[in-house]
mmCIF file of C-alpha atoms in Angstrom:
data_model
loop_
_atom_site.group_PDB
_atom_site.id
_atom_site.type_symbol
_atom_site.label_atom_id
_atom_site.label_comp_id
_atom_site.label_asym_id
_atom_site.label_seq_id
_atom_site.Cartn_x
_atom_site.Cartn_y
_atom_site.Cartn_z
ATOM 1 C CA MET A 827 -0.465 110.623 68.683
ATOM 2 C CA ASN A 828 1.961 107.734 68.484
ATOM 3 C CA LYS A 829 4.341 109.562 70.826
ATOM 4 C CA SER A 830 1.689 109.951 73.564
ATOM 5 C CA ILE A 831 0.922 106.227 73.448
ATOM 6 C CA SER A 832 4.643 105.444 73.851
ATOM 7 C CA ILE A 833 4.896 107.690 76.898
ATOM 8 C CA LYS A 834 1.663 106.254 78.282
ATOM 9 C CA TYR A 835 3.234 102.770 78.358
ATOM 10 C CA ALA A 836 6.820 103.798 79.055
ATOM 11 C CA ILE A 837 6.120 105.423 82.424
ATOM 12 C CA PRO A 838 4.336 102.426 84.012
ATOM 13 C CA ALA A 839 6.987 100.101 82.594
ATOM 14 C CA ALA A 840 9.767 102.222 84.107
ATOM 15 C CA LEU A 841 7.999 102.342 87.484
ATOM 16 C CA ALA A 842 7.500 98.570 87.467
ATOM 17 C CA ALA A 843 11.169 98.043 86.644
ATOM 18 C CA MET A 844 12.235 100.306 89.525
ATOM 19 C CA LEU A 845 9.965 98.502 91.974
ATOM 20 C CA MET A 846 11.256 95.091 90.938
ATOM 21 C CA ALA A 847 14.862 96.259 91.181
ATOM 22 C CA GLY A 848 14.235 97.632 94.693
ATOM 23 C CA THR A 849 12.626 94.389 95.809
ATOM 24 C CA ALA A 850 15.463 92.272 94.435
ATOM 25 C CA HIS A 851 18.008 94.521 96.132
ATOM 26 C CA ALA A 852 16.212 94.301 99.484
ATOM 27 C CA THR A 853 16.047 90.516 99.252
ATOM 28 C CA GLU A 854 19.781 90.240 98.658
ATOM 29 C CA GLU A 855 20.654 92.247 101.753
ATOM 30 C CA THR A 856 18.419 90.278 104.107
ATOM 31 C CA GLN A 857 19.664 86.814 103.234
ATOM 32 C CA VAL A 858 21.950 85.346 105.865
ATOM 33 C CA PRO A 859 24.330 82.570 104.859
ATOM 34 C CA ALA A 860 23.804 79.266 106.640
ATOM 35 C CA THR A 861 26.419 78.449 109.256
ATOM 36 C CA GLU A 862 27.095 75.425 111.390
ATOM 37 C CA SER A 863 27.418 75.821 115.132
ATOM 38 C CA THR A 864 30.811 75.033 116.584
ATOM 39 C CA GLN A 865 29.438 74.397 120.091
ATOM 40 C CA SER A 866 27.153 71.734 121.437
ATOM 41 C CA ARG A 867 23.748 72.640 122.798
ATOM 42 C CA GLU A 868 24.937 71.760 126.309
ATOM 43 C CA ALA A 869 27.969 74.061 125.953
ATOM 44 C CA VAL A 870 25.695 76.948 124.962
ATOM 45 C CA ARG A 871 23.400 76.225 127.910
ATOM 46 C CA ALA A 872 26.376 76.126 130.291
ATOM 47 C CA ASP A 873 27.629 79.439 128.932
ATOM 48 C CA LEU A 874 24.206 81.014 129.449
ATOM 49 C CA ARG A 875 24.088 79.673 133.030
ATOM 50 C CA ASN A 876 27.502 81.246 133.669
ATOM 51 C CA TRP A 877 26.366 84.556 132.126
ATOM 52 C CA LYS A 878 23.353 84.642 134.430
ATOM 53 C CA GLU A 879 25.266 83.452 137.504
ATOM 54 C CA ALA A 880 27.817 86.222 136.996
ATOM 55 C CA GLY A 881 24.961 88.750 136.863
ATOM 56 C CA LEU A 882 25.675 89.962 133.348
ATOM 57 C CA ASP A 883 22.068 89.322 132.315
ATOM 58 C CA LYS A 884 20.904 91.958 134.806
ATOM 59 C CA LEU A 885 23.444 94.482 133.542
ATOM 60 C CA SER A 886 22.665 93.871 129.836
ATOM 61 C CA HIS A 887 18.936 94.147 129.307
ATOM 62 C CA GLY A 888 16.384 96.294 127.540
ATOM 63 C CA GLU A 889 17.228 98.879 124.944
ATOM 64 C CA GLN A 890 20.102 100.367 126.920
ATOM 65 C CA THR A 891 23.620 99.184 126.230
ATOM 66 C CA ALA A 892 25.432 97.927 129.296
ATOM 67 C CA ASP A 893 27.983 100.298 130.810
ATOM 68 C CA ILE A 894 30.977 98.082 130.117
ATOM 69 C CA SER A 895 33.357 100.512 131.799
ATOM 70 C CA SER A 896 31.564 100.417 135.166
ATOM 71 C CA ALA A 897 33.235 98.613 138.051
ATOM 72 C CA GLU A 898 30.111 96.475 138.542
ATOM 73 C CA TYR A 899 30.185 95.257 134.928
ATOM 74 C CA ARG A 900 33.925 94.563 134.967
ATOM 75 C CA THR A 901 33.588 92.574 138.198
ATOM 76 C CA ALA A 902 30.718 90.534 136.740
ATOM 77 C CA GLU A 903 32.678 89.999 133.527
ATOM 78 C CA ARG A 904 35.700 88.686 135.465
ATOM 79 C CA HIS A 905 33.410 86.342 137.407
ATOM 80 C CA TYR A 906 31.870 85.133 134.121
ATOM 81 C CA ALA A 907 35.313 84.483 132.629
ATOM 82 C CA GLU A 908 36.313 82.578 135.763
ATOM 83 C CA LEU A 909 33.143 80.457 135.599
ATOM 84 C CA ASN A 910 33.852 79.655 131.953
ATOM 85 C CA ARG A 911 37.474 78.800 132.701
ATOM 86 C CA ASN A 912 36.438 76.499 135.564
ATOM 87 C CA GLY A 913 33.784 74.919 133.352
ATOM 88 C CA ALA A 914 36.324 74.311 130.597
ATOM 89 C CA LEU A 915 38.694 72.725 133.086
ATOM 90 C CA ALA A 916 35.900 70.551 134.499
ATOM 91 C CA SER A 917 34.808 69.336 131.051
ATOM 92 C CA ALA A 918 38.421 68.731 129.982
ATOM 93 C CA SER A 919 38.975 66.472 132.995
ATOM 94 C CA ARG A 920 36.004 64.232 132.076
#
């Protein structure tokens, strides 16, 4: 009789331990370390304006991954890089 009481309490205890271990494990994997931005808010806004002006926002939307090997994407990417280069030169001359 003593053995059945031990099993009666051992199973729920083991299940509770497994659930707590799973929860602790899930929490660890979802924590993201805090980081400090290296760019100003205005720099990020300027970069986004360049991204949109180059047309990359229209090529990279929805669930589909952009076709980065297409001529249209590569042209837009070159234009984006040029806009960023010109923006960097403009801000460096201020």
